[in-house]
C-alpha positions as a printed Julia matrix, in Angstrom:
270×3 Matrix{Float64}:
  99.09   77.06  103.31
  96.96   78.54  106.1
 100.02   79.93  107.86
 101.18   81.61  104.65
  97.75   83.16  104.13
  97.67   84.46  107.69
 101.21   85.85  107.48
 100.41   87.77  104.3
  97.08   88.97  105.68
  98.67   90.29  108.88
 101.64   91.86  107.06
  99.37   93.66  104.61
  96.99   94.83  107.33
  99.9    96.25  109.34
 101.17   98.18  106.28
  97.71   99.55  105.44
  96.94  100.63  109.0
 100.43  102.07  109.46
 100.28  104.16  106.3
  96.76  105.33  107.13
  97.89  106.48  110.57
 100.91  108.26  109.07
  98.68  110.19  106.68
  96.83  111.72  109.62
  99.97  112.45  111.65
 102.32  114.0   109.08
 100.18  116.96  108.02
  98.58  117.73  104.68
 101.74  118.0   102.57
 103.49  114.75  103.44
 100.21  113.05  104.31
  98.76  113.86  100.91
 101.78  112.35   99.18
 101.78  109.21  101.3
  98.03  108.79  100.81
  98.7   108.23   97.11
 101.06  105.33   97.67
  99.96  101.85   96.58
  99.14  100.52  100.04
  97.35   97.48   98.6
  99.22   97.06   95.31
 102.53   97.43   97.14
 102.21   94.42   99.46
 100.55   92.41   96.68
 103.4    92.9    94.24
 106.02   92.57   96.95
 104.88   88.98   97.45
 104.3    88.25   93.76
 107.69   89.6    92.68
 109.37   87.28   95.18
 107.5    84.14   94.15
 106.65   84.29   90.44
 108.17   84.49   86.98
 108.67   87.53   84.79
 105.85   86.45   82.49
 103.46   86.03   85.42
 104.25   89.5    86.82
 103.92   91.19   83.43
 100.52   89.61   82.85
  99.39   90.39   86.41
 100.5    94.03   86.11
  98.53   94.42   82.89
  95.51   92.85   84.61
  95.91   95.32   87.48
  95.98   98.26   85.05
  92.73   97.01   83.52
  91.29   96.69   87.03
  92.24  100.31   87.72
  90.32  101.39   84.62
  87.34   99.51   86.02
  87.89  101.28   89.35
  87.23  104.59   87.62
  83.84  103.2    86.6
  83.38  102.07   90.22
  83.99  105.62   91.41
  81.74  107.14   88.76
  78.91  104.78   89.71
  79.28  105.65   93.4
  79.44  109.4    92.78
  76.32  109.3    90.6
  74.2   107.06   92.84
  75.32  107.81   96.42
  73.16  110.92   96.6
  70.01  108.85   96.16
  70.92  105.42   97.6
  72.31  104.19  100.89
  76.05  103.71  101.28
  75.95   99.92  100.9
  73.47  100.01   98.02
  75.56  102.48   96.04
  78.77  100.58   96.8
  77.12   97.29   95.86
  76.04   98.76   92.53
  79.53  100.16   91.99
  81.03   96.73   92.67
  78.61   95.16   90.19
  79.97   97.62   87.64
  83.59   96.89   88.55
  83.54   93.11   88.17
  82.33   92.83   84.55
  84.27   95.95   83.55
  87.55   94.49   84.84
  86.88   91.26   82.93
  85.87   93.12   79.78
  88.87   95.46   79.8
  91.2    92.48   80.24
  90.16   91.34   76.75
  90.93   94.67   75.1
  94.14   94.5    73.02
  96.89   97.06   73.19
  98.93   95.93   76.17
 100.14   98.39   78.78
  99.93  101.37   76.44
  96.34  100.57   75.54
  95.41  100.2    79.22
  96.91  103.61   80.04
  95.05  105.24   77.14
  91.79  103.65   78.34
  92.44  104.96   81.83
  93.04  108.5    80.58
  89.93  108.41   78.4
  87.67  107.31   81.26
  89.4   109.77   83.6
  88.29  112.55   81.23
  84.76  111.14   81.35
  84.88  111.04   85.16
  86.11  114.63   85.28
  83.28  115.72   82.99
  80.72  113.99   85.22
  82.24  115.57   88.32
  82.02  119.03   86.8
  78.5   118.37   85.56
  77.33  117.32   89.02
  78.98  120.42   90.54
  80.06  118.54   93.6
  81.06  120.76   96.49
  84.33  120.21   98.29
  84.1   118.46  101.67
  83.65  120.9   104.52
  84.8   118.56  107.28
  88.14  117.13  108.25
  87.33  113.44  108.04
  89.81  111.42  110.08
  89.77  107.66  110.07
  88.61  105.95  113.23
  89.87  102.62  114.46
  86.91  100.81  112.91
  87.75  102.34  109.51
  91.4   101.39  109.81
  90.66   97.85  110.97
  88.13   97.31  108.17
  90.49   98.67  105.52
  93.4    96.62  106.81
  91.34   93.43  107.04
  89.87   93.74  103.54
  93.26   94.59  102.04
  94.91   91.71  103.87
  92.32   89.22  102.67
  92.6    90.39   99.06
  96.39   90.34   99.0
  96.74   86.99  100.76
  94.17   85.34   98.49
  95.52   86.99   95.33
  99.12   86.0    96.0
  98.52   82.51   97.4
  95.29   80.92   96.18
  94.38   82.89   93.06
  97.79   82.29   91.46
  96.62   78.77   90.66
  94.09   80.35   88.3
  96.8    82.45   86.64
  97.99   86.06   86.68
  94.72   87.53   85.39
  92.81   86.84   88.61
  95.74   87.75   90.86
  96.24   91.09   89.13
  92.53   91.87   89.24
  92.17   91.09   92.94
  95.01   93.35   94.09
  93.5    96.06   91.88
  90.11   95.96   93.62
  89.31   99.41   95.14
  89.48   98.5    98.83
  90.35  102.07   99.78
  87.49  103.67   97.85
  85.05  101.07   99.18
  85.88  101.7   102.84
  86.24  105.48  102.41
  82.93  105.74  100.57
  81.16  103.62  103.17
  82.48  105.28  106.31
  82.23  108.87  105.02
  78.7   108.31  103.72
  77.59  106.93  107.08
  79.44  109.49  109.19
  79.26  112.74  107.22
  76.59  112.15  104.57
  76.56  111.53  100.83
  77.91  114.94   99.77
  81.2   114.48  101.59
  81.53  110.86  100.44
  80.82  111.68   96.78
  83.2   114.64   96.73
  85.99  112.66   98.4
  85.69  109.69   96.06
  85.62  111.98   93.01
  88.79  113.72   94.25
  90.55  110.34   94.41
  90.12  109.71   90.67
  93.15  111.74   89.61
  95.13  110.46   92.58
  94.83  106.95   91.2
  97.34  107.94   88.51
  99.98  107.06   91.11
  98.71  103.47   91.06
  98.81  103.47   87.26
 102.46  104.56   87.47
 103.2   101.67   89.84
 101.67   99.16   87.43
 103.39  100.59   84.34
 106.85  100.62   85.93
 106.37   97.09   87.26
 105.35   95.76   83.85
 108.18   97.6    82.08
 111.07   96.72   84.39
 110.32   93.19   85.58
 112.83   90.81   84.05
 115.34   93.62   83.52
 116.13   94.32   87.18
 116.14   92.28   90.39
 112.61   91.86   91.81
 113.14   94.19   94.78
 114.73   96.77   92.48
 111.58   96.68   90.37
 109.45   97.05   93.48
 111.39  100.03   94.82
 111.41  101.88   91.48
 107.68  101.26   91.03
 107.07  102.6    94.53
 109.21  105.68   93.85
 107.37  106.32   90.57
 104.05  106.08   92.37
 105.16  108.49   95.08
 106.58  110.85   92.46
 103.25  111.04   90.63
 101.4   111.53   93.9
 103.79  114.31   94.95
 103.42  116.03   91.57
  99.62  115.93   91.74
  99.69  117.28   95.28
 102.01  120.17   94.37
  99.85  121.05   91.37
  96.76  121.14   93.58
  98.58  123.36   96.08
  99.68  125.71   93.3
  96.14  125.97   91.98
  94.8   126.63   95.46
  97.33  129.41   96.08
  96.65  130.97   92.7
  92.87  130.91   93.26
  93.31  132.41   96.71
  95.59  135.13   95.38
  93.12  136.01   92.63
  90.49  136.6    95.32
  92.87  138.85   97.28
  93.06  136.37  100.18
  95.96  135.24  102.28
  97.3   131.79  102.92
  98.94  130.7   106.12
 102.26  128.99  105.56
């Protein structure tokens, strides 16, 4: 059992660190797309799809979608409080919001469709709060240091190994929730708050709210296709769907940026 836990922890940490490094090396276009990939959900469901039944995966995917709805509340809590509290205090409060919210949303009927509608509704709320706070865009290029990468990889590895090995004994609800915990937002919020201040951290976390739609796509495709295709076929299609949503969001943001720049009579380097 211990060897299995360690193998999954190390494998997940390698994936997380590798993707994070690639984001910084490939430039804003490809890096932005890759940053939206499910670097924690991916390894988690890779292991679960190999080892568990269709019914288990469907229930776990629905639990993950509910956890992603709770993650929006996590991000809202951090954005609202990080300007007045320390990084760890605001993240602790956000986590205290996430845990009961994930449990509560898991009891809401409606299946996958209901979870997606809940996500979209709270995303609108988050967007309204972001606009109301008038958060400024980050003015620094915040690159991850080795401490950030190691922390993110370690936390992700622990969550995935526990969720896919130990938590499965408690059923798919707990497994799906654990792999849906916002490891990325937690580490990004912490390190940016400490290194660049609350304004950069709040703006960055708020910008990630729409990007999480790529994770929603991963969960929806997994729930819809499991049992109809081979497990690795489900995994690959879910990953492609996630990357497609991330690429679409990135291209839309680029188009809006170019249009805004053109309306001001500016120029944009290619």
